[in-house]
Amino acid sequence: MAAAGAVCGGDAPRAPCAFSPGGCRSLALCGPDGRLRVWDTPSSRLQHEYVPSAHLSAACTCLAWAPPGGRQPPSKEGPQRKKRKSEAAEAGEQFDLLAIGTAVGSILLYSTVKGELQSKLDGGHDNRINCVRWHQDNDCLYSCSEDKHIVEWNTQTCKVKCKWKGDNSSVSCLCISPDGKMLLSAGRTIKLWDLETKEVYRNFTGHATAVSALLFTTVRPPNESQPFDGITGLYFLSGATRDRLLSVWQIRSDRKDKNAVMSFTVTDEPIFVDLTMSESKEEPVKLAVVCRDGQLHLFEHILNGYCKKPLTSNCTIQIATSGKDSDATPKPVPILAAAFCSNKQSLLLVYGNTLQPIIERVSLNTTESHICLIRDVQKTMALQTEMSVTKVKTPVVNKEAKVLVPGIPGHSATIKSQSSGMQKMESKRKPGDKEDSIEDRLGAMDIDTVKIKTKGGLPQTDSFAVLLVQGLESNDPNILNKVLQTRKDALIKNTITKIPVHAVIPLLHEITKRLQGHPYSASQMVRWLKSVFTIHASYLSTLPDLVPQLGMLYQLMESRVKTLQKLSRLHGKLYLIITQVAALEKIQDATDINQTAKLVYEEESSEDGSEDEMIADKDSDNWDEDEEKGEQSDEEKGEQSDEEKGEQSDEQEMAAEKEINGESDLDPENESEEE
């Protein structure tokens, strides 16, 4: 019993692909062009090709085949006659239904027998579908999305049976238990759900990134002595994005199952995983892992409990070219997918490119640790397409043909092939002769040359727009530097106005890349960015995926704005410090005066001077004594005069009192008697 599954989630670098159950007779592969192709694996022939109506806006994100022998969805033609048992069995074997998850949240059911779209499941998710898984009864389908929810669908009525929140972040992968009663879901953590109650039965933690692959590895537990409840004791495998380890977990009854019991190590991130499920204790599990680097790793191990050391691969398979044709060095051919055949002794390898893959059956030989298969493949590398930029592809032409790419659109001159005479002249040219100019060559090919030149030799606005578009399509740095280094606002505005709409997003990506470089180039790119947002604002507002496309630009601007305030404060502080230092230097320069005397006078003899000074001191002492005596005599005279004045005033007062009392001093005799 084999189980295969491509990596779920949005980080898978390869296109979604899935092998049909029951022998892997068909391979469904969705290419980068949005087309679904179904290949017949034994003959490597294309059986069906389906182009969804919204294949450009709603790209395919995941695929899942319905289990064989299931019930057929109702026909749109109404009730029909009851089929016989033989017809019903034949229809059950031939009918293969394919579920296609899209980036807009809808699920398409495609019938590979009828070659048409059977039904559409819509209304359950409002974001990208990461994984779809069929239940064993074929009437039930489970899906998970970026909107954090898990939806259970009824494929007969095309309606939602149940919807519940699966994780705090996006749910990236699903897997149904062998008995169909449990469901594994994974985002950053792995949860085991009971499908009847929709409750979490177990939790498993250990991956640092989003889980991208979930597969059960055993049908029954290794210890068969204990009663089996359908889930306890089983092992399952998980892989995560940007992780080179595949972890193996065991569901135990004691709830001590938070850590992985063992792990397998690979060389790069896994993009496709296939394994043979172990049905007994002695049967080993065979594992095939296709990595992003194009290598295939084969493991074979008996799951018997805890293993501390990571297990390495038993065999590594690579595919390369012989290198005998044009190139002398062999080139690697990437392996896209691999699946075990029903006998478990051979592998189906899918390699080459996604548009024209090569399917080959290879017998297993695990005695060698490394196998390199030499295959002559013309187109070895897968076509890499980008959603935003359409790259220029050079067509394969003969040596005699000449392909002319016009530089200015809209010219009406007819393009003629080069004459044989001109070729002869070029062949007969001597080494010393002068080479013809480009204008002469264009004139010989009857192409009108533009002779209008602007001031300074710069090209016109029309040629600027054409050069900008050509530089974006070919990713030529010389052309882009020539156009984007202009600093004239009017020229930038006219150029942005005349570029086509499909070149706006690539131009924004190029501006974002240059904004991360030197500050001088960033100041120039701001002019272009302002013109793009001003002129093409109406077009940008109509894009549904504008936010993820311009996420890097938004984060860059936000980080620059956050640091602007800190830089402004630092600039202000530095400016104050510099101005203060300059002011102090000016003050020091102004007060720094020469203090040395210009003239010094010294006397001849010091003795004469000392005598004169002593005489002068004596004279000054005499003068001081005389002054003190004079001052004392003046003070005494003043005191005497004051006393006399006081006595006279007393006598006058006494006389006045006597007159008032009626006394008289006319008779001096009476006075003497009285005395």
XYZ file of C-alpha atoms in Angstrom:
675
model
C 0.000 0.000 0.000
C 1.526 3.285 -1.111
C 0.713 6.845 -0.194
C 1.958 9.797 -2.166
C 1.562 13.479 -1.778
C 3.130 16.661 -3.045
C 4.121 19.336 -0.614
C 1.151 21.457 0.457
C 1.182 25.128 1.255
C 2.207 28.239 -0.575
C 5.994 27.940 -0.255
C 6.398 24.993 -2.622
C 8.726 26.014 -5.459
C 7.406 23.388 -7.906
C 4.073 23.047 -9.653
C 1.380 20.953 -7.889
C 1.312 17.320 -9.030
C -0.343 14.098 -7.848
C -0.398 10.441 -8.913
C -3.703 8.657 -9.231
C -4.385 5.976 -6.587
C -4.513 2.307 -7.433
C -1.363 1.805 -9.488
C -0.296 5.385 -10.366
C -1.559 5.043 -13.937
C -2.122 8.791 -14.289
C -0.197 11.877 -13.302
C -1.970 15.221 -12.830
C 0.346 18.198 -13.130
C -0.514 21.889 -13.146
C 2.043 23.922 -15.048
C 3.114 27.524 -14.543
C 0.782 28.604 -17.346
C -2.272 27.660 -15.239
C -3.230 24.619 -17.360
C -4.010 21.244 -15.857
C -2.488 18.316 -17.750
C -3.143 14.634 -17.081
C -0.454 12.247 -18.362
C -0.633 8.505 -18.874
C 2.344 7.129 -16.953
C 2.937 3.848 -18.903
C 3.065 5.591 -22.285
C 4.046 9.129 -21.157
C 1.309 10.541 -23.376
C -0.918 13.509 -22.647
C -4.481 12.371 -21.937
C -6.272 15.565 -20.923
C -5.579 19.256 -20.866
C -7.922 21.542 -18.981
C -7.757 25.329 -18.928
C -9.841 26.861 -16.087
C -11.750 29.994 -16.990
C -9.875 31.953 -14.334
C -6.521 30.192 -14.714
C -4.612 33.478 -14.757
C -6.188 35.094 -11.694
C -7.023 31.893 -9.776
C -3.947 29.709 -10.138
C -3.962 26.062 -9.076
C -2.395 25.575 -5.640
C -3.019 21.883 -4.794
C -4.366 18.650 -6.347
C -5.969 15.501 -4.926
C -7.335 12.393 -6.647
C -10.544 10.833 -5.390
C -10.195 7.243 -4.093
C -11.107 4.639 -6.718
C -14.453 2.810 -6.721
C -16.316 5.696 -5.184
C -19.758 6.987 -5.958
C -20.145 9.172 -9.041
C -21.470 12.706 -8.551
C -24.979 13.379 -9.823
C -25.322 13.988 -13.539
C -26.678 17.245 -14.811
C -28.870 15.469 -17.370
C -31.397 14.230 -14.767
C -32.353 10.695 -13.695
C -31.084 7.821 -15.823
C -31.717 4.103 -15.963
C -30.187 1.864 -13.381
C -26.900 0.363 -14.544
C -25.997 -3.277 -14.369
C -23.427 -4.561 -11.906
C -20.802 -5.043 -14.601
C -21.357 -1.520 -15.945
C -21.240 -0.065 -12.456
C -17.989 -1.860 -11.654
C -16.444 -0.752 -14.920
C -17.550 2.840 -14.335
C -16.145 2.755 -10.794
C -12.764 1.607 -12.067
C -12.617 4.136 -14.890
C -14.066 7.124 -13.071
C -11.379 9.341 -11.580
C -12.338 12.641 -10.022
C -9.699 15.300 -9.419
C -10.055 18.080 -6.849
C -8.242 21.314 -7.718
C -7.639 23.982 -5.073
C -7.260 27.566 -6.286
C -5.700 30.733 -4.993
C -9.058 32.519 -4.573
C -10.586 29.979 -2.184
C -12.713 27.851 -4.536
C -12.340 24.127 -5.309
C -12.914 22.635 -8.774
C -13.920 18.993 -9.331
C -12.660 17.806 -12.726
C -13.661 14.529 -14.326
C -10.803 12.932 -16.250
C -13.175 10.459 -17.948
C -15.538 13.097 -19.294
C -12.783 15.636 -19.771
C -14.818 18.481 -18.320
C -15.471 20.360 -15.103
C -17.895 18.383 -12.956
C -18.746 20.900 -10.232
C -17.411 23.809 -8.230
C -17.222 24.130 -4.446
C -17.435 27.735 -3.394
C -18.332 29.720 -0.299
C -16.239 27.857 2.274
C -12.972 29.786 2.111
C -12.133 33.385 1.364
C -8.399 32.905 0.843
C -5.875 30.612 -0.797
C -6.497 26.838 -0.590
C -3.389 25.104 0.780
C -4.448 21.438 0.778
C -7.412 19.204 -0.167
C -7.934 15.595 0.955
C -10.641 13.072 0.048
C -12.345 10.874 2.603
C -12.649 7.124 2.033
C -16.380 7.267 1.247
C -15.684 9.667 -1.669
C -18.654 11.858 -0.767
C -16.676 13.952 1.690
C -13.810 16.317 0.979
C -11.684 18.260 3.463
C -9.825 21.475 2.689
C -7.679 23.975 4.589
C -6.799 27.532 3.720
C -4.880 30.647 4.657
C -8.020 31.871 6.464
C -7.158 29.550 9.447
C -10.214 27.311 8.875
C -10.873 23.686 7.914
C -13.970 22.924 5.828
C -15.773 19.611 5.378
C -17.573 19.480 1.993
C -20.375 17.332 0.657
C -19.417 16.630 -2.946
C -22.945 15.440 -3.805
C -24.638 18.719 -2.892
C -21.505 20.895 -3.338
C -22.201 22.546 0.013
C -20.341 22.987 3.281
C -21.119 20.315 5.887
C -18.971 21.756 8.669
C -16.446 24.533 9.136
C -14.217 25.138 12.143
C -11.075 27.069 13.076
C -8.020 24.855 12.732
C -5.229 27.080 14.015
C -4.324 30.592 15.112
C -2.395 30.985 11.860
C -2.902 29.545 8.385
C -3.513 25.791 8.090
C -1.085 24.406 5.511
C -1.627 20.622 5.335
C -4.154 17.832 6.057
C -4.098 14.033 6.325
C -6.892 11.533 7.109
C -6.227 8.476 9.297
C -6.447 4.987 7.751
C -9.776 4.232 9.476
C -11.228 7.603 8.438
C -12.150 8.700 11.986
C -9.282 11.087 12.670
C -7.833 14.060 10.817
C -4.332 15.518 11.058
C -3.991 19.244 10.422
C -0.844 21.329 10.541
C 0.174 24.959 10.536
C 3.048 25.657 12.890
C 1.795 22.871 15.187
C 0.256 19.509 14.312
C -3.193 18.694 15.688
C -5.114 15.406 15.629
C -8.880 15.984 15.363
C -11.802 13.694 16.117
C -14.009 14.033 13.040
C -17.201 13.251 14.946
C -16.832 15.862 17.688
C -14.419 18.216 15.855
C -12.273 18.393 19.000
C -8.504 18.161 19.361
C -7.360 14.680 20.410
C -3.585 15.269 20.460
C -1.058 18.078 19.895
C 2.432 17.681 18.389
C 5.088 20.411 18.417
C 8.583 20.460 16.995
C 8.674 22.299 13.632
C 9.945 25.867 13.532
C 8.313 26.640 10.147
C 4.994 25.817 8.512
C 4.378 22.087 8.002
C 4.098 21.159 4.320
C 3.703 17.355 4.293
C 1.683 14.891 6.422
C 1.500 11.129 5.763
C 0.554 8.116 7.875
C 3.279 5.450 7.706
C 1.611 2.476 9.424
C -1.825 0.849 9.274
C -1.597 -1.050 12.551
C 0.596 -0.483 15.632
C 3.814 -2.518 16.029
C 2.608 -3.990 19.352
C -0.338 -6.168 18.351
C -0.856 -7.648 21.827
C -2.875 -4.652 23.014
C -6.352 -3.902 21.608
C -6.308 -1.458 18.704
C -8.715 1.480 18.745
C -7.868 2.634 15.225
C -5.377 5.390 16.047
C -3.265 4.611 19.136
C 0.206 3.356 18.285
C 0.252 4.528 14.668
C 3.176 6.448 13.167
C 2.963 9.414 10.825
C 5.516 11.519 8.912
C 5.782 15.313 8.665
C 7.963 17.752 6.757
C 8.212 21.534 6.902
C 9.234 24.353 4.591
C 12.921 25.320 4.627
C 13.600 22.272 6.799
C 15.925 19.419 5.833
C 14.541 16.991 8.412
C 11.483 14.753 8.055
C 10.089 13.887 11.497
C 8.265 10.693 12.504
C 5.683 10.841 15.320
C 3.862 8.138 17.259
C 0.367 8.507 18.686
C 0.511 7.134 22.222
C -2.146 6.603 24.852
C -0.191 8.246 27.670
C -0.190 11.654 25.896
C 3.626 11.808 26.030
C 3.870 12.286 22.297
C 4.833 15.922 21.901
C 8.274 15.137 20.478
C 9.242 13.191 17.358
C 10.490 9.632 17.844
C 12.884 9.744 14.865
C 13.857 11.846 11.873
C 15.200 11.461 8.319
C 17.752 13.927 6.971
C 17.833 15.119 3.323
C 19.958 17.572 1.339
C 17.303 20.238 0.741
C 13.686 21.169 1.358
C 11.319 18.328 0.308
C 8.898 19.059 -2.524
C 7.371 15.579 -3.040
C 7.098 12.660 -0.609
C 5.943 9.084 -1.270
C 6.067 6.012 0.955
C 4.875 2.423 1.271
C 2.786 1.942 4.404
C 3.864 -0.805 6.784
C 1.104 -3.345 7.427
C 2.999 -5.544 9.926
C 5.675 -5.278 12.596
C 8.461 -6.820 10.493
C 7.708 -4.906 7.277
C 9.954 -1.867 6.797
C 8.702 1.488 5.599
C 10.111 2.626 2.249
C 10.322 6.366 1.776
C 11.058 8.388 -1.383
C 11.752 12.114 -0.939
C 12.273 14.529 -3.849
C 14.127 17.682 -2.795
C 14.231 21.142 -4.247
C 17.753 20.592 -5.588
C 16.403 17.872 -7.936
C 17.733 14.838 -6.050
C 15.784 11.789 -4.903
C 16.535 10.169 -1.529
C 15.393 6.633 -0.667
C 14.998 5.405 2.913
C 14.120 1.971 4.297
C 13.583 1.538 8.032
C 11.544 -0.529 10.471
C 9.611 1.692 12.847
C 10.231 0.178 16.254
C 10.365 3.077 18.705
C 12.583 5.978 19.592
C 15.759 6.745 17.614
C 17.895 9.687 18.726
C 20.242 10.038 15.734
C 18.798 11.298 12.394
C 18.728 8.596 9.727
C 20.491 9.171 6.407
C 19.302 7.907 3.049
C 20.141 4.429 1.819
C 20.360 5.602 -1.772
C 20.469 8.922 -3.635
C 19.378 9.163 -7.281
C 20.334 11.935 -9.676
C 19.746 12.446 -13.399
C 22.167 14.246 -15.734
C 22.814 14.675 -19.437
C 25.601 12.854 -21.213
C 27.386 16.022 -22.350
C 28.308 14.543 -25.754
C 26.265 16.834 -28.008
C 26.923 20.553 -27.995
C 28.016 20.998 -24.397
C 31.036 19.133 -23.173
C 29.963 19.290 -19.521
C 27.009 17.228 -18.261
C 24.073 19.170 -16.848
C 21.776 18.001 -14.050
C 18.151 17.232 -14.852
C 15.763 18.003 -11.982
C 13.478 15.265 -10.680
C 9.950 16.614 -10.230
C 8.217 13.673 -8.521
C 8.631 9.984 -7.707
C 6.216 7.241 -6.644
C 6.478 3.575 -5.710
C 4.800 1.088 -8.030
C 2.340 -1.499 -6.781
C 5.060 -4.169 -6.425
C 7.137 -1.814 -4.165
C 10.267 -2.866 -6.092
C 10.268 -0.171 -8.769
C 9.866 3.582 -8.964
C 8.135 5.991 -11.334
C 10.407 8.977 -11.937
C 9.101 12.256 -13.373
C 11.874 14.578 -14.546
C 12.499 17.356 -17.049
C 10.237 20.395 -17.185
C 6.641 20.780 -16.079
C 5.275 21.496 -19.565
C 6.722 18.325 -21.135
C 7.784 15.938 -18.363
C 9.422 12.580 -18.972
C 8.023 9.621 -17.013
C 10.245 6.589 -16.583
C 9.985 3.393 -14.556
C 13.195 2.417 -12.733
C 13.861 -0.742 -10.719
C 15.203 -0.215 -7.197
C 18.796 -1.088 -6.410
C 19.582 -0.031 -2.861
C 22.982 -1.732 -2.731
C 24.606 1.403 -4.147
C 24.555 4.548 -2.054
C 24.554 6.930 -5.031
C 23.123 6.421 -8.518
C 23.451 8.891 -11.389
C 21.259 8.138 -14.407
C 22.488 9.473 -17.765
C 19.618 10.624 -19.969
C 19.696 12.630 -23.201
C 17.134 15.335 -22.566
C 16.908 18.345 -24.861
C 15.174 20.676 -22.444
C 16.616 19.876 -19.071
C 15.608 22.814 -16.971
C 12.038 23.710 -16.028
C 10.684 26.941 -17.450
C 10.807 29.617 -14.809
C 8.024 32.162 -15.138
C 7.365 35.193 -13.056
C 3.874 36.544 -12.503
C 4.919 40.179 -12.627
C 7.673 40.330 -15.279
C 7.334 38.743 -18.697
C 10.811 37.772 -19.751
C 12.054 38.086 -23.307
C 12.556 34.695 -24.933
C 14.874 34.403 -27.911
C 13.345 32.267 -30.678
C 15.327 29.499 -32.340
C 16.040 30.622 -35.926
C 18.246 29.455 -38.746
C 21.606 31.028 -39.463
C 20.352 32.539 -42.728
C 17.418 34.374 -41.108
C 17.776 37.883 -39.733
C 15.519 39.058 -36.903
C 15.199 42.830 -36.475
C 13.775 44.265 -33.254
C 12.573 47.860 -33.836
C 13.719 50.383 -31.264
C 10.863 52.855 -31.746
C 7.309 51.521 -32.157
C 5.017 52.833 -34.844
C 7.452 53.173 -37.754
C 5.934 52.329 -41.099
C 9.071 51.436 -43.012
C 9.192 48.002 -44.532
C 11.913 45.719 -43.261
C 13.891 44.115 -46.022
C 16.483 41.430 -45.770
C 20.099 42.382 -46.153
C 21.334 42.277 -49.683
C 23.962 39.820 -50.690
C 26.115 42.667 -51.940
C 26.367 44.188 -48.466
C 27.334 40.830 -47.012
C 30.063 40.526 -49.619
C 31.315 44.008 -48.805
C 31.509 43.143 -45.108
C 33.381 39.946 -45.908
C 35.845 41.799 -48.168
C 36.481 44.574 -45.652
C 40.153 44.997 -44.882
C 41.482 45.363 -41.350
C 42.464 48.981 -41.938
C 39.102 50.092 -43.387
C 36.703 52.183 -41.365
C 33.625 50.451 -39.971
C 30.218 51.714 -41.104
C 28.136 53.601 -38.597
C 24.829 52.307 -37.293
C 23.010 55.066 -39.216
C 24.536 53.865 -42.492
C 23.598 50.267 -41.708
C 20.008 51.214 -40.886
C 19.868 53.262 -44.059
C 21.033 50.224 -46.044
C 18.181 48.206 -44.493
C 15.609 50.897 -45.470
C 14.706 51.782 -41.903
C 13.984 55.430 -41.247
C 16.333 56.813 -38.649
C 15.239 59.487 -36.243
C 17.384 62.539 -36.837
C 15.695 64.762 -34.267
C 18.072 65.371 -31.408
C 17.254 67.101 -28.188
C 19.434 69.534 -26.288
C 22.292 67.712 -24.643
C 21.981 64.630 -26.809
C 19.324 62.961 -24.632
C 16.660 60.806 -26.279
C 13.046 61.858 -26.597
C 10.327 60.975 -24.082
C 8.926 58.332 -26.438
C 12.289 56.602 -26.644
C 12.645 56.902 -22.864
C 9.384 55.015 -22.350
C 10.378 52.373 -24.901
C 13.823 51.972 -23.358
C 12.306 51.659 -19.891
C 9.921 48.913 -20.999
C 12.683 47.064 -22.841
C 14.989 47.320 -19.829
C 12.300 45.941 -17.517
C 11.498 43.044 -19.826
C 15.120 42.077 -20.454
C 16.357 43.113 -16.994
C 19.241 44.982 -18.622
C 21.024 47.142 -16.003
C 22.649 49.402 -18.624
C 19.319 50.454 -20.122
C 17.701 50.884 -16.716
C 20.588 52.997 -15.424
C 20.440 55.240 -18.473
C 16.724 55.905 -18.001
C 16.438 56.010 -14.215
C 19.417 58.346 -13.679
C 17.604 61.355 -15.111
C 16.692 64.110 -12.620
C 14.278 66.211 -14.685
C 10.807 66.053 -13.170
C 9.019 66.885 -16.430
C 10.844 64.123 -18.319
C 10.105 61.615 -15.542
C 6.420 62.550 -15.527
C 6.073 62.225 -19.307
C 7.905 58.882 -19.308
C 5.661 57.439 -16.583
C 2.590 58.674 -18.447
C 3.554 56.879 -21.678
C 4.612 53.479 -20.312
C 2.034 50.661 -20.694
C 0.019 49.486 -17.725
C 1.625 46.036 -17.525
C 5.017 47.640 -16.841
C 3.909 49.540 -13.724
C 4.381 46.692 -11.225
C 7.807 45.642 -12.635
C 8.882 49.285 -12.466
C 7.824 49.472 -8.815
C 9.816 46.314 -8.074
C 12.893 47.804 -9.762
C 12.480 51.066 -7.842
C 12.126 49.108 -4.581
C 15.343 47.230 -5.308
C 17.213 50.465 -6.005
C 15.815 52.177 -2.909
C 17.700 49.665 -0.811
C 21.018 50.715 -2.304
C 23.077 53.902 -2.002
C 21.288 56.961 -0.525
C 22.136 58.983 -3.628
C 20.301 56.544 -5.894
C 17.469 56.360 -3.342
C 16.922 60.115 -3.585
C 16.597 59.759 -7.343
C 14.185 56.831 -7.081
C 11.839 58.864 -4.878
C 11.084 61.102 -7.865
C 10.073 58.108 -9.981
C 8.072 56.584 -7.144
C 6.105 59.772 -6.631
C 5.253 59.999 -10.329
C 4.151 56.347 -10.507
C 1.820 56.672 -7.520
C 0.436 59.981 -8.782
C -0.237 58.965 -12.393
C -1.151 55.263 -12.045
C -3.050 55.407 -8.750
C -6.328 54.333 -10.380
C -4.732 51.244 -11.941
C -2.950 50.243 -8.743
C -6.191 50.485 -6.752
C -7.798 47.841 -9.003
C -5.151 45.165 -8.323
C -6.377 42.574 -5.793
C -2.875 41.412 -4.817
C -1.314 44.856 -4.520
C -0.514 44.547 -0.811
C 1.708 41.418 -1.076
C 3.417 42.748 -4.204
C 4.304 46.057 -2.580
C 4.928 44.615 0.882
C 8.689 45.080 0.663
C 8.317 48.707 -0.435
C 5.904 49.414 2.421
C 8.219 47.843 4.993
C 11.183 49.768 3.582
C 9.327 53.086 3.813
C 8.081 52.306 7.306
C 11.583 51.481 8.547
C 12.967 54.678 6.997
C 10.211 56.766 8.615
C 10.844 55.183 12.019
C 14.515 56.103 11.929
C 13.833 59.630 10.594
C 12.799 61.012 13.998
C 15.867 59.575 15.710
C 18.133 60.896 12.977
C 16.501 64.335 13.226
C 17.135 64.438 16.971
C 20.731 63.360 16.455
C 21.147 65.995 13.743
C 19.806 68.682 16.071
C 22.111 67.687 18.916
C 25.149 67.583 16.643
C 24.231 70.992 15.193
C 24.018 72.529 18.685
C 27.357 71.016 19.688
C 29.064 72.237 16.508
C 27.685 75.788 16.865
C 28.774 75.976 20.528
C 32.267 74.783 19.682
C 32.525 77.368 16.903
C 31.332 80.166 19.239
C 33.887 79.226 21.908
C 36.652 79.272 19.339
C 35.656 82.808 18.270
C 35.661 84.052 21.884
C 39.093 82.597 22.531
C 40.439 84.195 19.384
C 39.043 87.645 20.423
C 40.425 87.696 24.046
C 43.842 86.409 23.198
C 45.758 89.850 23.284
C 49.512 90.286 23.470
C 50.261 91.392 27.113
C 53.977 92.192 26.654
C 54.998 95.903 27.294
C 56.155 97.893 24.356
C 58.388 100.321 26.501
C 60.176 99.722 29.856
C 61.864 102.712 31.765
C 64.446 102.053 34.507
C 66.205 104.725 36.713
C 70.022 104.859 36.963
C 70.572 105.131 40.830
C 68.321 103.797 43.445
C 70.020 105.663 46.458
C 68.948 109.198 45.414
C 65.503 108.082 45.046
C 65.410 106.565 48.539
C 66.651 109.817 50.214
C 64.108 111.961 48.387
C 61.417 109.555 49.435
C 62.459 109.808 53.138
C 62.417 113.668 53.038
C 59.060 113.643 51.367
C 57.734 111.291 54.045
C 58.922 113.654 56.884
C 57.298 116.666 55.230
C 54.132 114.815 54.829
C 54.168 113.877 58.556
C 54.556 117.561 59.652
C 51.744 118.547 57.354
C 49.517 115.981 58.956
C 50.253 117.205 62.541
C 49.501 120.851 61.686
C 46.275 119.873 60.095
C 45.249 117.897 63.183
C 46.008 120.890 65.542
C 44.037 123.266 63.397
C 41.129 120.956 63.389
C 41.243 120.628 67.223
C 41.267 124.507 67.800
C 38.346 124.937 65.462
C 36.405 122.337 67.350
C 37.068 124.030 70.738
C 35.929 127.420 69.434
C 32.797 125.911 68.141
C 32.021 124.289 71.477
C 32.517 127.574 73.413
C 30.242 129.544 71.132
C 27.592 126.866 71.504
C 27.740 127.096 75.313
C 27.389 130.903 75.275
C 24.442 130.718 73.025
C 22.837 128.189 75.361
C 23.263 130.443 78.439
C 21.780 133.459 76.653
C 18.769 131.463 75.629
C 18.216 130.270 79.234
C 18.278 133.807 80.580
C 15.751 134.936 78.019
C 13.416 132.130 78.979
C 13.631 132.960 82.691
C 12.856 136.626 82.009
C 9.819 135.709 80.015
C 8.525 133.550 82.859
C 8.931 136.375 85.353
C 6.985 138.732 83.179
C 4.211 136.214 82.984
C 4.119 135.732 86.755
C 4.103 139.519 87.381
C 7.501 139.723 88.868
C 9.827 142.534 88.075
C 13.500 142.923 88.508
C 13.433 146.711 88.388
C 14.374 147.034 92.027
C 17.747 145.636 92.569
C 17.546 146.200 96.286
C 14.668 143.867 96.716
C 16.674 141.282 94.985
C 19.512 141.698 97.377
C 17.225 141.497 100.335
C 15.694 138.427 99.161
C 19.019 136.898 98.628
